Amino acid sequence: MLLKIKNKITNQIPISVKVTIWYTFFIGLLLAAILGSLVFISDILVTNVSQKELIKSVNEIATNPHKFESYDDGIFFLKYDSSGRKLGGLTPAGFFDNARFSPNKINIQKKRNNRFFYYDMKIRHEHGNWVRGIFPVTKIGNILKKLLFILIMMSPILLFLIIYGGYKIIKNGFKPVEKISNTAMKIKENKDFSKRIDIGYGSDEIHNMAKSFNSMLDTLESSYLHEKQFSSDVSHELRTPISVIMAESAYGLDHIDTIEEAKESFLVINRQSKRMTDLLSQIMELTKLEGKETIVKEKFDISQMIIEIENDFIKMSKDKNIVFSADVENNVSIYGNRVLLERVFYNLLTNALKFTKNKIKISLKSYSYLNCCIIEVEDNGIGIPQNEQSKIWDRFYQVEQSRNKNKNKGYGLGLSIVSTILKLHNGKIELQSTPNQKTIFKVILPINNKS
Ligand code: ADP
């Protein structure tokens, strides 16, 4: 329950704010730790270094009395005789000169805010005279304190700069995400798949995400347009037979008097109904195939299948004066769906028969080193102009000059069915055509592909 409330609250805070709070906390912690350890270390450092320096300097004067000076390098020196009478030197302000010899150890004197280290030592060859070195710790401590004070004063400014700069960078970094969600909302509201996210040039993670989003929109737009086009094509194709049926039946109702006239009208209606059934079954077939991801495959002799189909076509067109020739390699077997592949060659030969002048050639050759076989269907008909060759695979597409021909009674779906079936077989189809000379459809199928 508590966790749910916490999640509800934190999910409402923008990510940029969350990240800023997160690193501000740690930077603040880090800064406090650095400053704290600086205070601590500086104290130890000052004590250690200054005590060592004091011992060294006093020791030097005790062994070389002629080097005696009242003040050198931050240290005050005093000289006494054996009874504690001051013989020379300088006493730092605030130091209480007790003149009691306390040899070979660091002594500490604290008076109000002042702190001193002092060190005594007998002077060599001077019969009881001794030297005292005094180091006023407060002085160097004050400098360090000032330094620390400056640092502490600077740290909020530094912290502010870090937080502000970081926040700005994160905020700007997330701007494209805002654009992405706005674009998605607009697409949802207006169903306008042509919208794209424009966040300029870049290759960071957000730009890459926007690119992926745009390419997803490309796919969505093309399939959306495809579907739209498909529905409009289907209605367009159905409109003609339906209009004919309606006109013919209306005419029949009003004007037909004899059985013969009625039969004629029924013939027209029957022909148009057949066209509609034909079209609808082709659409169903294509839709079914496009929804499939895999098909049932079995090993079969494709050479035999090609010869059988060719024979059927020879029989079908025996009164058409068309010369068929075949160059089919024997005993080539492949893994595939026989029924669907029959449909492929049936469609290709139907087209060849529709558009040829007088020759149709079919060949099959296997290439075991390429693990494929190639089947070519060639005719010497009207051909397909170069600029139309990429379009004939689209659903309902028919080349203008063939559309006008009385003998092309298709709907422009045959080749879409062919290419869909071949995709399901991991195969492909290529086209070579020279208008008014020849057209070759080249089907390439893998031989040993079971999957
Ligand atoms: P259709 O059922 O109309 O033949 P297809 O998808 O099979 O539909 O073919 C699309 C179009 O491609 C045909 O309408 C025709 O214009 C062209 N086409 C296909 N095969 C041939 C060919 N062998 N020769 C000339 N044009 C062809």
Short mmCIF file of C-alpha atoms and ligand atoms in Angstrom, two decimals:
data_model
loop_
_atom_site.label_atom_id
_atom_site.label_comp_id
_atom_site.label_asym_id
_atom_site.label_seq_id
_atom_site.Cartn_x
_atom_site.Cartn_y
_atom_site.Cartn_z
CA MET A 1 0.00 0.00 0.00
CA LEU A 2 2.73 2.44 1.08
CA LEU A 3 4.84 1.33 -1.87
CA LYS A 4 1.93 2.06 -4.20
CA ILE A 5 1.52 5.59 -2.81
CA LYS A 6 5.27 6.17 -3.06
CA ASN A 7 5.29 4.97 -6.71
CA LYS A 8 2.29 7.14 -7.49
CA ILE A 9 4.05 10.22 -6.14
CA THR A 10 7.47 9.51 -7.70
CA ASN A 11 5.92 8.64 -11.08
CA GLN A 12 4.45 12.14 -11.23
CA ILE A 13 7.83 13.84 -10.82
CA PRO A 14 9.52 14.52 -14.19
CA ILE A 15 12.61 12.35 -14.85
CA SER A 16 14.78 15.48 -15.27
CA VAL A 17 13.87 16.59 -11.71
CA LYS A 18 14.36 13.09 -10.30
CA VAL A 19 17.84 12.78 -11.82
CA THR A 20 18.78 16.29 -10.65
CA ILE A 21 17.68 15.55 -7.07
CA TRP A 22 19.57 12.27 -7.15
CA TYR A 23 22.95 13.64 -8.20
CA THR A 24 22.56 16.86 -6.16
CA PHE A 25 22.23 14.75 -3.04
CA PHE A 26 25.42 12.82 -3.82
CA ILE A 27 27.42 15.85 -4.92
CA GLY A 28 26.37 17.66 -1.71
CA LEU A 29 27.44 14.63 0.31
CA LEU A 30 30.74 14.44 -1.54
CA LEU A 31 31.42 18.14 -1.04
CA ALA A 32 30.69 17.92 2.69
CA ALA A 33 32.99 14.88 2.98
CA ILE A 34 35.80 16.67 1.11
CA LEU A 35 35.52 19.82 3.21
CA GLY A 36 35.30 17.85 6.46
CA SER A 37 38.37 15.77 5.66
CA LEU A 38 40.20 18.90 4.55
CA VAL A 39 39.65 20.52 7.97
CA PHE A 40 40.77 17.35 9.71
CA ILE A 41 43.81 16.64 7.53
CA SER A 42 45.00 20.24 7.53
CA ASP A 43 45.12 20.25 11.32
CA ILE A 44 47.18 17.04 11.44
CA LEU A 45 49.38 18.28 8.62
CA VAL A 46 50.11 21.63 10.29
CA THR A 47 50.92 19.96 13.62
CA ASN A 48 53.22 17.33 12.10
CA VAL A 49 55.09 19.53 9.69
CA SER A 50 55.56 22.46 12.06
CA GLN A 51 56.77 20.24 14.96
CA LYS A 52 59.34 18.52 12.76
CA GLU A 53 60.52 21.88 11.42
CA LEU A 54 60.81 23.25 15.00
CA ILE A 55 62.93 20.31 16.23
CA LYS A 56 65.19 20.55 13.20
CA SER A 57 65.78 24.31 13.53
CA VAL A 58 66.48 24.19 17.32
CA ASN A 59 68.80 21.24 16.84
CA GLU A 60 70.77 23.15 14.23
CA ILE A 61 71.31 26.16 16.51
CA ALA A 62 72.25 23.89 19.47
CA THR A 63 74.99 22.27 17.41
CA ASN A 64 76.07 25.47 15.58
CA PRO A 65 75.57 28.35 18.09
CA HIS A 66 76.93 30.96 15.65
CA LYS A 67 73.81 30.35 13.49
CA PHE A 68 71.60 31.78 16.24
CA GLU A 69 68.96 34.23 14.97
CA SER A 70 65.98 35.74 16.80
CA TYR A 71 63.54 34.79 14.08
CA ASP A 72 63.80 32.52 11.10
CA ASP A 73 61.16 31.04 8.82
CA GLY A 74 58.18 31.50 11.17
CA ILE A 75 60.09 30.31 14.30
CA PHE A 76 61.16 32.57 17.20
CA PHE A 77 64.42 31.72 19.06
CA LEU A 78 65.43 32.58 22.65
CA LYS A 79 68.76 31.94 24.38
CA TYR A 80 69.10 31.40 28.17
CA ASP A 81 71.94 30.71 30.55
CA SER A 82 71.84 27.74 32.95
CA SER A 83 69.94 29.77 35.59
CA GLY A 84 67.17 30.68 33.09
CA ARG A 85 68.31 34.27 32.42
CA LYS A 86 67.44 35.42 28.95
CA LEU A 87 70.60 36.13 26.93
CA GLY A 88 68.95 37.18 23.65
CA GLY A 89 66.31 36.50 21.03
CA LEU A 90 62.66 37.42 20.44
CA THR A 91 59.48 36.32 22.23
CA PRO A 92 56.37 36.11 20.05
CA ALA A 93 53.43 38.22 21.17
CA GLY A 94 51.11 36.28 23.45
CA PHE A 95 53.74 33.71 24.54
CA PHE A 96 54.25 33.39 28.26
CA ASP A 97 57.99 33.09 28.78
CA ASN A 98 58.33 30.78 31.81
CA ALA A 99 62.10 30.23 31.11
CA ARG A 100 61.92 26.74 32.60
CA PHE A 101 64.19 24.34 30.73
CA SER A 102 62.13 21.45 29.42
CA PRO A 103 64.47 19.60 27.06
CA ASN A 104 63.96 17.34 24.02
CA LYS A 105 60.17 17.25 23.81
CA ILE A 106 57.55 19.31 22.07
CA ASN A 107 55.79 21.52 24.60
CA ILE A 108 52.47 23.10 23.91
CA GLN A 109 51.30 26.40 25.38
CA LYS A 110 47.70 27.51 24.94
CA LYS A 111 46.65 31.01 25.89
CA ARG A 112 43.20 32.20 24.91
CA ASN A 113 43.16 31.98 21.09
CA ASN A 114 46.92 31.53 20.78
CA ARG A 115 48.65 28.21 20.54
CA PHE A 116 52.42 27.72 20.56
CA PHE A 117 54.77 24.76 20.20
CA TYR A 118 58.13 25.24 21.86
CA TYR A 119 61.24 23.06 22.05
CA ASP A 120 64.31 23.44 24.32
CA MET A 121 67.82 22.11 23.86
CA LYS A 122 71.27 22.55 25.48
CA ILE A 123 73.78 24.46 23.33
CA ARG A 124 76.85 22.45 22.66
CA HIS A 125 80.14 23.81 24.14
CA GLU A 126 78.40 26.75 25.89
CA HIS A 127 78.45 25.48 29.51
CA GLY A 128 74.79 25.24 30.46
CA ASN A 129 73.37 27.77 28.01
CA TRP A 130 70.28 26.57 26.19
CA VAL A 131 68.12 27.56 23.24
CA ARG A 132 64.34 27.63 22.89
CA GLY A 133 62.48 27.63 19.56
CA ILE A 134 58.84 28.85 19.58
CA PHE A 135 56.39 28.18 16.77
CA PRO A 136 53.11 30.17 16.84
CA VAL A 137 50.64 27.62 15.46
CA THR A 138 47.79 30.11 15.34
CA LYS A 139 49.31 32.05 12.50
CA ILE A 140 49.40 29.24 9.92
CA GLY A 141 46.14 27.87 11.34
CA ASN A 142 44.53 31.21 10.61
CA ILE A 143 45.67 31.15 6.99
CA LEU A 144 44.23 27.64 6.60
CA LYS A 145 41.01 28.67 8.27
CA LYS A 146 40.66 31.56 5.83
CA LEU A 147 41.29 29.21 2.94
CA LEU A 148 38.69 26.77 4.22
CA PHE A 149 36.27 29.64 4.76
CA ILE A 150 36.66 30.71 1.11
CA LEU A 151 36.15 27.12 0.01
CA ILE A 152 33.00 26.74 2.13
CA MET A 153 31.65 30.02 0.81
CA MET A 154 32.37 28.96 -2.77
CA SER A 155 30.78 25.52 -2.50
CA PRO A 156 27.10 26.64 -2.67
CA ILE A 157 27.91 28.59 -5.87
CA LEU A 158 29.70 25.56 -7.26
CA LEU A 159 26.80 23.32 -6.22
CA PHE A 160 24.32 25.69 -7.85
CA LEU A 161 26.30 25.74 -11.12
CA ILE A 162 26.48 21.93 -11.17
CA ILE A 163 22.76 21.52 -10.44
CA TYR A 164 21.62 24.21 -12.86
CA GLY A 165 23.93 23.06 -15.69
CA GLY A 166 23.00 19.41 -15.19
CA TYR A 167 19.30 20.15 -15.02
CA LYS A 168 19.46 22.18 -18.25
CA ILE A 169 21.34 19.41 -20.08
CA ILE A 170 18.85 16.75 -18.96
CA LYS A 171 15.85 18.96 -19.72
CA ASN A 172 17.14 19.71 -23.23
CA GLY A 173 18.01 16.05 -23.73
CA PHE A 174 14.43 15.06 -22.99
CA LYS A 175 12.85 17.65 -25.30
CA PRO A 176 12.80 15.25 -28.30
CA VAL A 177 10.89 12.72 -26.16
CA GLU A 178 8.22 15.38 -25.71
CA LYS A 179 8.16 15.84 -29.49
CA ILE A 180 7.84 12.09 -30.00
CA SER A 181 4.84 11.82 -27.69
CA ASN A 182 3.23 14.93 -29.24
CA THR A 183 3.62 13.42 -32.71
CA ALA A 184 2.12 10.13 -31.52
CA MET A 185 -0.85 12.02 -30.04
CA LYS A 186 -1.39 13.98 -33.29
CA ILE A 187 -1.31 10.77 -35.33
CA LYS A 188 -3.84 9.24 -32.96
CA GLU A 189 -6.16 12.26 -33.17
CA ASN A 190 -6.02 12.92 -36.94
CA LYS A 191 -5.13 9.40 -38.21
CA ASP A 192 -2.46 11.18 -40.25
CA PHE A 193 0.32 8.64 -40.73
CA SER A 194 2.34 11.05 -42.86
CA LYS A 195 3.57 12.92 -39.74
CA ARG A 196 7.23 12.44 -38.76
CA ILE A 197 9.33 13.51 -35.80
CA ASP A 198 11.77 16.25 -36.71
CA ILE A 199 14.47 16.62 -34.06
CA GLY A 200 17.31 17.56 -36.37
CA TYR A 201 20.58 15.78 -36.92
CA GLY A 202 22.18 13.66 -34.18
CA SER A 203 23.14 10.13 -33.28
CA ASP A 204 22.59 9.92 -29.52
CA GLU A 205 20.10 7.50 -27.96
CA ILE A 206 17.14 9.88 -28.29
CA HIS A 207 17.89 10.63 -31.95
CA ASN A 208 18.19 6.90 -32.62
CA MET A 209 14.85 6.35 -30.90
CA ALA A 210 13.25 9.07 -33.05
CA LYS A 211 14.74 7.46 -36.19
CA SER A 212 13.30 4.06 -35.22
CA PHE A 213 9.97 5.70 -34.49
CA ASN A 214 10.00 7.39 -37.91
CA SER A 215 10.86 4.17 -39.71
CA MET A 216 8.05 2.42 -37.81
CA LEU A 217 5.75 5.21 -39.04
CA ASP A 218 7.00 4.62 -42.61
CA THR A 219 5.92 0.99 -42.34
CA LEU A 220 2.61 1.90 -40.72
CA GLU A 221 1.90 4.55 -43.34
CA SER A 222 2.69 2.25 -46.24
CA SER A 223 0.57 -0.61 -44.89
CA TYR A 224 -2.23 1.82 -44.03
CA LEU A 225 -2.15 3.26 -47.56
CA HIS A 226 -1.87 -0.24 -48.97
CA GLU A 227 -4.98 -1.37 -47.13
CA LYS A 228 -6.84 1.80 -48.12
CA GLN A 229 -5.85 1.31 -51.75
CA PHE A 230 -6.86 -2.36 -51.55
CA SER A 231 -10.36 -1.58 -50.26
CA SER A 232 -10.88 1.08 -52.89
CA ASP A 233 -9.59 -1.26 -55.65
CA VAL A 234 -11.93 -4.04 -54.51
CA SER A 235 -14.94 -1.72 -54.50
CA HIS A 236 -13.90 -0.37 -57.87
CA GLU A 237 -13.59 -3.85 -59.38
CA LEU A 238 -16.94 -4.95 -57.91
CA ARG A 239 -18.78 -1.84 -59.01
CA THR A 240 -18.78 -2.77 -62.73
CA PRO A 241 -20.30 -6.28 -62.49
CA ILE A 242 -22.84 -5.10 -59.89
CA SER A 243 -23.91 -2.18 -62.13
CA VAL A 244 -24.21 -4.53 -65.11
CA ILE A 245 -26.30 -7.00 -63.09
CA MET A 246 -28.56 -4.22 -61.81
CA ALA A 247 -28.98 -2.63 -65.25
CA GLU A 248 -29.60 -5.98 -66.94
CA SER A 249 -32.17 -7.11 -64.36
CA ALA A 250 -33.94 -3.72 -64.47
CA TYR A 251 -34.05 -3.93 -68.26
CA GLY A 252 -35.32 -7.51 -68.04
CA LEU A 253 -38.12 -6.55 -65.65
CA ASP A 254 -39.31 -3.70 -67.84
CA HIS A 255 -38.74 -4.91 -71.38
CA ILE A 256 -38.32 -8.65 -71.73
CA ASP A 257 -41.23 -10.46 -73.31
CA THR A 258 -39.78 -13.70 -74.71
CA ILE A 259 -37.88 -16.61 -73.17
CA GLU A 260 -34.99 -16.03 -75.61
CA GLU A 261 -34.56 -12.45 -74.44
CA ALA A 262 -34.75 -13.59 -70.83
CA LYS A 263 -32.08 -16.22 -71.47
CA GLU A 264 -29.79 -13.58 -72.95
CA SER A 265 -30.24 -11.38 -69.92
CA PHE A 266 -29.61 -14.30 -67.58
CA LEU A 267 -26.45 -15.09 -69.50
CA VAL A 268 -25.15 -11.56 -68.92
CA ILE A 269 -26.09 -11.70 -65.25
CA ASN A 270 -24.52 -15.13 -64.91
CA ARG A 271 -21.26 -13.98 -66.57
CA GLN A 272 -21.00 -10.97 -64.26
CA SER A 273 -21.79 -13.07 -61.19
CA LYS A 274 -19.03 -15.48 -62.21
CA ARG A 275 -16.62 -12.55 -62.54
CA MET A 276 -17.55 -11.40 -59.04
CA THR A 277 -17.13 -14.88 -57.59
CA ASP A 278 -13.82 -15.19 -59.37
CA LEU A 279 -12.59 -11.87 -58.06
CA LEU A 280 -13.75 -12.56 -54.51
CA SER A 281 -12.12 -15.98 -54.46
CA GLN A 282 -8.84 -14.50 -55.70
CA ILE A 283 -8.99 -11.78 -53.02
CA MET A 284 -9.72 -14.43 -50.37
CA GLU A 285 -6.85 -16.54 -51.64
CA LEU A 286 -4.41 -13.63 -51.52
CA THR A 287 -5.54 -12.47 -48.08
CA LYS A 288 -5.22 -16.01 -46.76
CA LEU A 289 -1.72 -16.36 -48.21
CA GLU A 290 -0.58 -13.00 -46.88
CA GLY A 291 -1.70 -13.94 -43.38
CA LYS A 292 0.43 -17.10 -43.45
CA GLU A 293 3.91 -17.25 -41.99
CA THR A 294 4.67 -20.87 -42.74
CA ILE A 295 3.25 -23.53 -45.03
CA VAL A 296 3.21 -27.30 -45.06
CA LYS A 297 6.03 -28.57 -47.29
CA GLU A 298 6.84 -31.97 -48.68
CA LYS A 299 9.44 -33.34 -51.05
CA PHE A 300 8.15 -33.73 -54.59
CA ASP A 301 9.38 -33.95 -58.19
CA ILE A 302 9.04 -30.45 -59.60
CA SER A 303 10.23 -31.59 -63.09
CA GLN A 304 7.22 -33.85 -63.33
CA MET A 305 4.90 -31.12 -62.07
CA ILE A 306 6.14 -28.63 -64.70
CA ILE A 307 5.69 -31.16 -67.52
CA GLU A 308 2.16 -31.97 -66.35
CA ILE A 309 1.16 -28.29 -66.22
CA GLU A 310 2.67 -27.67 -69.63
CA ASN A 311 0.69 -30.58 -71.08
CA ASP A 312 -2.50 -29.15 -69.62
CA PHE A 313 -1.80 -25.83 -71.30
CA ILE A 314 -0.99 -27.50 -74.62
CA LYS A 315 -4.38 -29.20 -74.44
CA MET A 316 -6.16 -26.00 -73.43
CA SER A 317 -4.75 -24.04 -76.36
CA LYS A 318 -4.70 -26.64 -79.10
CA ASP A 319 -6.87 -24.51 -81.40
CA LYS A 320 -4.82 -21.34 -80.77
CA ASN A 321 -1.84 -21.97 -82.99
CA ILE A 322 0.72 -21.60 -80.26
CA VAL A 323 4.02 -23.45 -80.30
CA PHE A 324 5.07 -24.80 -76.92
CA SER A 325 8.62 -25.91 -76.25
CA ALA A 326 10.11 -27.35 -73.07
CA ASP A 327 13.63 -27.83 -71.78
CA VAL A 328 13.04 -29.48 -68.43
CA GLU A 329 15.78 -31.23 -66.47
CA ASN A 330 14.53 -34.57 -65.14
CA ASN A 331 14.14 -35.71 -61.53
CA VAL A 332 14.60 -32.38 -59.80
CA SER A 333 13.01 -32.57 -56.36
CA ILE A 334 12.32 -29.75 -53.98
CA TYR A 335 10.67 -29.21 -50.60
CA GLY A 336 7.54 -27.18 -51.14
CA ASN A 337 3.81 -26.97 -51.21
CA ARG A 338 2.83 -28.63 -54.46
CA VAL A 339 -0.65 -27.09 -54.67
CA LEU A 340 0.66 -23.55 -54.14
CA LEU A 341 3.53 -23.97 -56.60
CA GLU A 342 1.12 -25.34 -59.21
CA ARG A 343 -0.76 -22.08 -58.75
CA VAL A 344 2.45 -20.11 -59.45
CA PHE A 345 3.13 -21.78 -62.81
CA TYR A 346 -0.53 -21.89 -63.69
CA ASN A 347 -0.68 -18.08 -63.27
CA LEU A 348 2.54 -17.47 -65.20
CA LEU A 349 1.45 -19.72 -68.08
CA THR A 350 -2.03 -18.15 -68.12
CA ASN A 351 -0.39 -14.74 -68.59
CA ALA A 352 1.98 -16.08 -71.23
CA LEU A 353 -0.97 -17.58 -73.07
CA LYS A 354 -2.90 -14.31 -72.82
CA PHE A 355 -0.14 -12.09 -74.14
CA THR A 356 2.00 -14.26 -76.43
CA LYS A 357 2.11 -13.91 -80.19
CA ASN A 358 2.65 -17.59 -80.96
CA LYS A 359 5.41 -19.08 -78.80
CA ILE A 360 5.71 -20.21 -75.19
CA LYS A 361 8.84 -21.77 -73.77
CA ILE A 362 9.32 -23.36 -70.38
CA SER A 363 12.61 -24.54 -68.91
CA LEU A 364 13.87 -26.00 -65.64
CA LYS A 365 17.47 -26.33 -64.52
CA SER A 366 18.95 -27.19 -61.15
CA TYR A 367 22.14 -25.69 -59.67
CA SER A 368 23.14 -27.93 -56.77
CA TYR A 369 26.18 -25.77 -55.84
CA LEU A 370 23.78 -22.85 -55.41
CA ASN A 371 21.17 -25.09 -53.79
CA CYS A 372 18.48 -23.85 -56.14
CA CYS A 373 16.59 -24.52 -59.32
CA ILE A 374 15.49 -21.98 -61.90
CA ILE A 375 12.28 -22.25 -63.88
CA GLU A 376 11.74 -19.84 -66.76
CA VAL A 377 8.45 -19.10 -68.51
CA GLU A 378 9.00 -17.20 -71.75
CA ASP A 379 6.67 -15.82 -74.38
CA ASN A 380 7.11 -13.67 -77.48
CA GLY A 381 4.15 -11.36 -76.83
CA ILE A 382 3.53 -7.68 -76.17
CA GLY A 383 6.05 -7.49 -73.34
CA ILE A 384 6.05 -5.12 -70.40
CA PRO A 385 7.55 -1.60 -70.66
CA GLN A 386 10.55 -0.94 -68.40
CA ASN A 387 8.75 1.69 -66.31
CA GLU A 388 5.89 -0.72 -65.53
CA GLN A 389 8.02 -3.70 -64.59
CA SER A 390 8.27 -2.91 -60.88
CA LYS A 391 4.53 -2.18 -60.60
CA ILE A 392 3.06 -5.39 -61.99
CA TRP A 393 3.56 -7.12 -58.62
CA ASP A 394 1.19 -4.67 -56.91
CA ARG A 395 -2.34 -5.86 -56.26
CA PHE A 396 -4.81 -4.93 -59.02
CA TYR A 397 -2.09 -3.46 -61.22
CA GLN A 398 -2.51 -4.03 -64.94
CA VAL A 399 -0.37 -2.53 -67.66
CA GLU A 400 -2.51 0.00 -69.51
CA GLN A 401 -2.02 -1.46 -72.97
CA SER A 402 -2.94 -4.99 -71.79
CA ARG A 403 -5.95 -3.67 -69.82
CA ASN A 404 -7.59 -2.49 -73.02
CA LYS A 405 -7.16 -5.83 -74.64
CA ASN A 406 -10.28 -7.85 -74.77
CA LYS A 407 -8.45 -11.02 -73.89
CA ASN A 408 -7.05 -9.82 -70.54
CA LYS A 409 -9.90 -10.72 -68.27
CA GLY A 410 -7.79 -10.80 -65.11
CA TYR A 411 -7.87 -8.43 -62.14
CA GLY A 412 -4.19 -7.75 -61.67
CA LEU A 413 -3.99 -10.16 -58.72
CA GLY A 414 -2.24 -13.13 -60.34
CA LEU A 415 1.34 -11.91 -59.92
CA SER A 416 0.71 -10.71 -56.34
CA ILE A 417 -0.39 -14.27 -55.56
CA VAL A 418 2.71 -15.62 -57.33
CA SER A 419 5.17 -13.44 -55.41
CA THR A 420 3.43 -14.15 -52.06
CA ILE A 421 3.63 -17.91 -52.63
CA LEU A 422 7.30 -17.67 -53.61
CA LYS A 423 8.11 -15.64 -50.49
CA LEU A 424 6.57 -18.44 -48.41
CA HIS A 425 9.01 -20.81 -50.16
CA ASN A 426 12.02 -18.52 -49.57
CA GLY A 427 12.16 -18.20 -53.33
CA LYS A 428 11.98 -15.22 -55.65
CA ILE A 429 10.89 -14.17 -59.10
CA GLU A 430 12.64 -11.94 -61.63
CA LEU A 431 11.41 -10.40 -64.84
CA GLN A 432 13.12 -9.67 -68.14
CA SER A 433 11.00 -8.13 -70.84
CA THR A 434 11.40 -6.25 -74.11
CA PRO A 435 8.12 -4.82 -75.41
CA ASN A 436 6.85 -6.57 -78.53
CA GLN A 437 9.68 -9.10 -78.41
CA LYS A 438 9.67 -11.29 -75.36
CA THR A 439 8.89 -11.66 -71.65
CA ILE A 440 10.70 -14.05 -69.34
CA PHE A 441 9.57 -14.75 -65.78
CA LYS A 442 12.41 -16.44 -63.87
CA VAL A 443 11.42 -18.34 -60.72
CA ILE A 444 14.24 -19.24 -58.32
CA LEU A 445 13.47 -21.87 -55.68
CA PRO A 446 15.72 -23.44 -53.05
CA ILE A 447 16.14 -27.19 -53.52
CA ASN A 448 16.83 -28.50 -50.04
CA ASN A 449 15.14 -25.97 -47.87
CA LYS A 450 12.79 -27.86 -45.55
CA SER A 451 11.92 -24.86 -43.38
P1 ADP B 1 -3.85 -10.35 -64.50
O1 ADP B 1 -4.78 -11.27 -63.84
O2 ADP B 1 -4.46 -9.06 -64.88
O3 ADP B 1 -3.05 -10.99 -65.58
P2 ADP B 1 -1.36 -10.34 -63.11
O4 ADP B 1 -1.02 -9.90 -61.75
O5 ADP B 1 -1.12 -11.77 -63.41
O6 ADP B 1 -2.84 -9.93 -63.36
O7 ADP B 1 -0.56 -9.46 -64.13
C1 ADP B 1 -0.52 -8.07 -63.97
C2 ADP B 1 -0.28 -7.40 -65.30
O8 ADP B 1 1.06 -7.66 -65.74
C3 ADP B 1 -1.13 -7.91 -66.40
O9 ADP B 1 -2.38 -7.32 -66.40
C4 ADP B 1 -0.32 -7.52 -67.61
O10 ADP B 1 -0.52 -6.16 -67.90
C5 ADP B 1 1.11 -7.71 -67.14
N1 ADP B 1 1.66 -9.03 -67.55
C6 ADP B 1 1.79 -10.13 -66.79
N2 ADP B 1 2.35 -11.14 -67.50
C7 ADP B 1 2.60 -10.65 -68.74
C8 ADP B 1 3.20 -11.19 -69.92
N3 ADP B 1 3.63 -12.46 -69.97
N4 ADP B 1 3.31 -10.37 -70.98
C9 ADP B 1 2.88 -9.10 -70.94
N5 ADP B 1 2.33 -8.52 -69.86
C10 ADP B 1 2.18 -9.29 -68.75
#
